[in-house]
Coordinates of C-alpha atoms in Angstrom, one line a residue:
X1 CA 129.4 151.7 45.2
X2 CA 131.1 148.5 46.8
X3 CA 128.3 146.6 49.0
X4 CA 128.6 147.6 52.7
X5 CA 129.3 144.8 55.5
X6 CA 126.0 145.1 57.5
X7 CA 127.2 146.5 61.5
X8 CA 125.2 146.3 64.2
X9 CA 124.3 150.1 64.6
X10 CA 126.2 151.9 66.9
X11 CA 124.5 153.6 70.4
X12 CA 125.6 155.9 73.2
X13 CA 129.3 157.5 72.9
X14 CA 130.5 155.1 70.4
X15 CA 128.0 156.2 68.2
X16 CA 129.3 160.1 69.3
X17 CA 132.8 159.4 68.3
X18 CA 132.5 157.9 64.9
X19 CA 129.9 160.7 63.5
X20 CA 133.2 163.1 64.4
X21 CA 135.9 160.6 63.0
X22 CA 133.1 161.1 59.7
X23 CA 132.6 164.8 59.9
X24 CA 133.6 165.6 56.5
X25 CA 130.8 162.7 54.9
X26 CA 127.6 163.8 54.1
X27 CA 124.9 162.6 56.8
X28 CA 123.6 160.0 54.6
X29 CA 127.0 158.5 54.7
X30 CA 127.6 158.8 58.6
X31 CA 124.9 156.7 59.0
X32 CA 125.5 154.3 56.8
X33 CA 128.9 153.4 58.3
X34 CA 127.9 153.7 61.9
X35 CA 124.9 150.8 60.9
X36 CA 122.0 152.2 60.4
X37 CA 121.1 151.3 57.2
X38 CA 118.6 147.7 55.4
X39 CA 119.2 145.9 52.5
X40 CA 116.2 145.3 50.5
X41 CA 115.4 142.2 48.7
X42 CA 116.7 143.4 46.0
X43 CA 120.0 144.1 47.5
X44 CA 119.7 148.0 47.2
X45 CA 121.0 149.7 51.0
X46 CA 118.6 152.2 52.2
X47 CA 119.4 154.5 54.9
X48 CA 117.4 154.7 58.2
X49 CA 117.9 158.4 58.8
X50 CA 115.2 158.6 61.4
X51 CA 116.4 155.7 63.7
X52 CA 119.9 157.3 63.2
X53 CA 119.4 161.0 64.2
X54 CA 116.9 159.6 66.8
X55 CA 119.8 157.4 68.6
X56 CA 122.2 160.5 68.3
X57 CA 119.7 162.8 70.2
X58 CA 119.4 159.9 72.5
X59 CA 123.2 159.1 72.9
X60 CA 123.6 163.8 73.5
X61 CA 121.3 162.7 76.5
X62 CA 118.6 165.3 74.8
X63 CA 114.8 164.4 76.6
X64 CA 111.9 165.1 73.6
X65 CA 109.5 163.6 75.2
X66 CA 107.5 164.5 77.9
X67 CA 107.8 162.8 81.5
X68 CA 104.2 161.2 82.2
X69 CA 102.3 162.6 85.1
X70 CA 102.4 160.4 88.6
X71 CA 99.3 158.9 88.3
X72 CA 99.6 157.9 84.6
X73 CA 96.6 160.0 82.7
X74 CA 97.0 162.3 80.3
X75 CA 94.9 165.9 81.6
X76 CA 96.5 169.3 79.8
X77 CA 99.2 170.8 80.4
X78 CA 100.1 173.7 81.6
X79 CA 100.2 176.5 79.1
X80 CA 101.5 179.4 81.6
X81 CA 98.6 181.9 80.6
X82 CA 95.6 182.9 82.3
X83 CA 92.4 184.6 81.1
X84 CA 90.4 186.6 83.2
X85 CA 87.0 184.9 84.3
X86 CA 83.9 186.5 83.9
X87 CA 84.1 187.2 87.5
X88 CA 86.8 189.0 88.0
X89 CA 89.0 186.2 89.9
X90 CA 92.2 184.8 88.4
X91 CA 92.3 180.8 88.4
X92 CA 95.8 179.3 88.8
X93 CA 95.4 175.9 87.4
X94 CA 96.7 172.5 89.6
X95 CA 99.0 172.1 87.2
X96 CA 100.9 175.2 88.3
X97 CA 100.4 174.2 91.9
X98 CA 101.3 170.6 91.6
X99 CA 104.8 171.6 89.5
X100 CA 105.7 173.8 92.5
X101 CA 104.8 171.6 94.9
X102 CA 102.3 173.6 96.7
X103 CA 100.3 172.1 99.4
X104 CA 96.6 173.7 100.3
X105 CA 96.9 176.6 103.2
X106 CA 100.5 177.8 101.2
X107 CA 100.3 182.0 101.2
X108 CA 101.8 184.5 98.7
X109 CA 102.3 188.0 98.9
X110 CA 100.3 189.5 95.9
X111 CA 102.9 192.8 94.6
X112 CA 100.8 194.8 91.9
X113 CA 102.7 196.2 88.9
X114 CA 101.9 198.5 85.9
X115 CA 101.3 195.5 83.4
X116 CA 102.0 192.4 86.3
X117 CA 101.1 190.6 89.0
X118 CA 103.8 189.0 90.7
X119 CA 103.0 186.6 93.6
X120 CA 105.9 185.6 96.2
X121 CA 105.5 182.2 98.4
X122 CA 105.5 183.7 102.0
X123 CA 107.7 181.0 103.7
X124 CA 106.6 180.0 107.5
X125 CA 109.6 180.4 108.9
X126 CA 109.8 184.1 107.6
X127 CA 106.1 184.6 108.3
X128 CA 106.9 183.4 112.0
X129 CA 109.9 186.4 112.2
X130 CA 107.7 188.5 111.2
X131 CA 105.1 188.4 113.7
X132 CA 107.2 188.4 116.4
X133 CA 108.9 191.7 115.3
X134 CA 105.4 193.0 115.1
X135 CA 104.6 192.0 118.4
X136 CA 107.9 193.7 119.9
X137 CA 107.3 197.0 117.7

């Protein structure tokens, strides 16, 4: 096999565009001729097939990673299911609360099903209609 020039890999939509001018080469290949490949000291090319599929999710725009919290520490995450506590209450996590944005004093309407629960944000503006068409009733 004749001895590649060595490219400065490619990025973005450049990147996008020559892995579909290659679409008939094996992946291997694709990645060799858009750069990202190393020559060892012994002159053999060796592909770098992670640092070229991870710059093509990365040029699609695709977001693997998870966006840190706002004040920088770690916590869990929410895992959108709930146990019931010894108790008998329900605990909706701050992780729920802070994803929706909810501010303490917020109130939901609480609609029973056969196998659900489903809670509805009241808003104050509909809240305020609604006590004054009780008070004219």
């Amino acid at each position: 096999m004749p001895k590649l020039k060595k490219i400065e890999p490619l990025l973005g939509e450049e990147l996008l565009k020559k892995v579909k001018e290659l679409e008939s080469e094996s992946k291997e290949d694709k990645a060799k001729k858009c750069g990202y490949y190393t020559v060892t000291k012994n002159g053999i090319e060796r592909v770098n097939m992670m640092k070229f599929l991870n710059a093509l999710i990365d040029a699609e725009g695709i977001q693997l990673d998870s966006t840190p919290s706002a004040n920088g520490r770690g916590g869990r995450s929410a895992s959108y299911r709930i146990s019931v506590q010894s108790n008998g209450n329900l605990l909706i996590g701050s992780a729920y609360t802070k994803q929706m944005n909810l501010q303490p004093g917020d109130e939901f309407l609480i609609t029973l099903g056969k196998k659900h629960i489903r809670l509805k944000q009241v808003d104050p503006e509909d809240q305020e209609d609604d006590e004054a068409i009780d008070a004219t009733a």
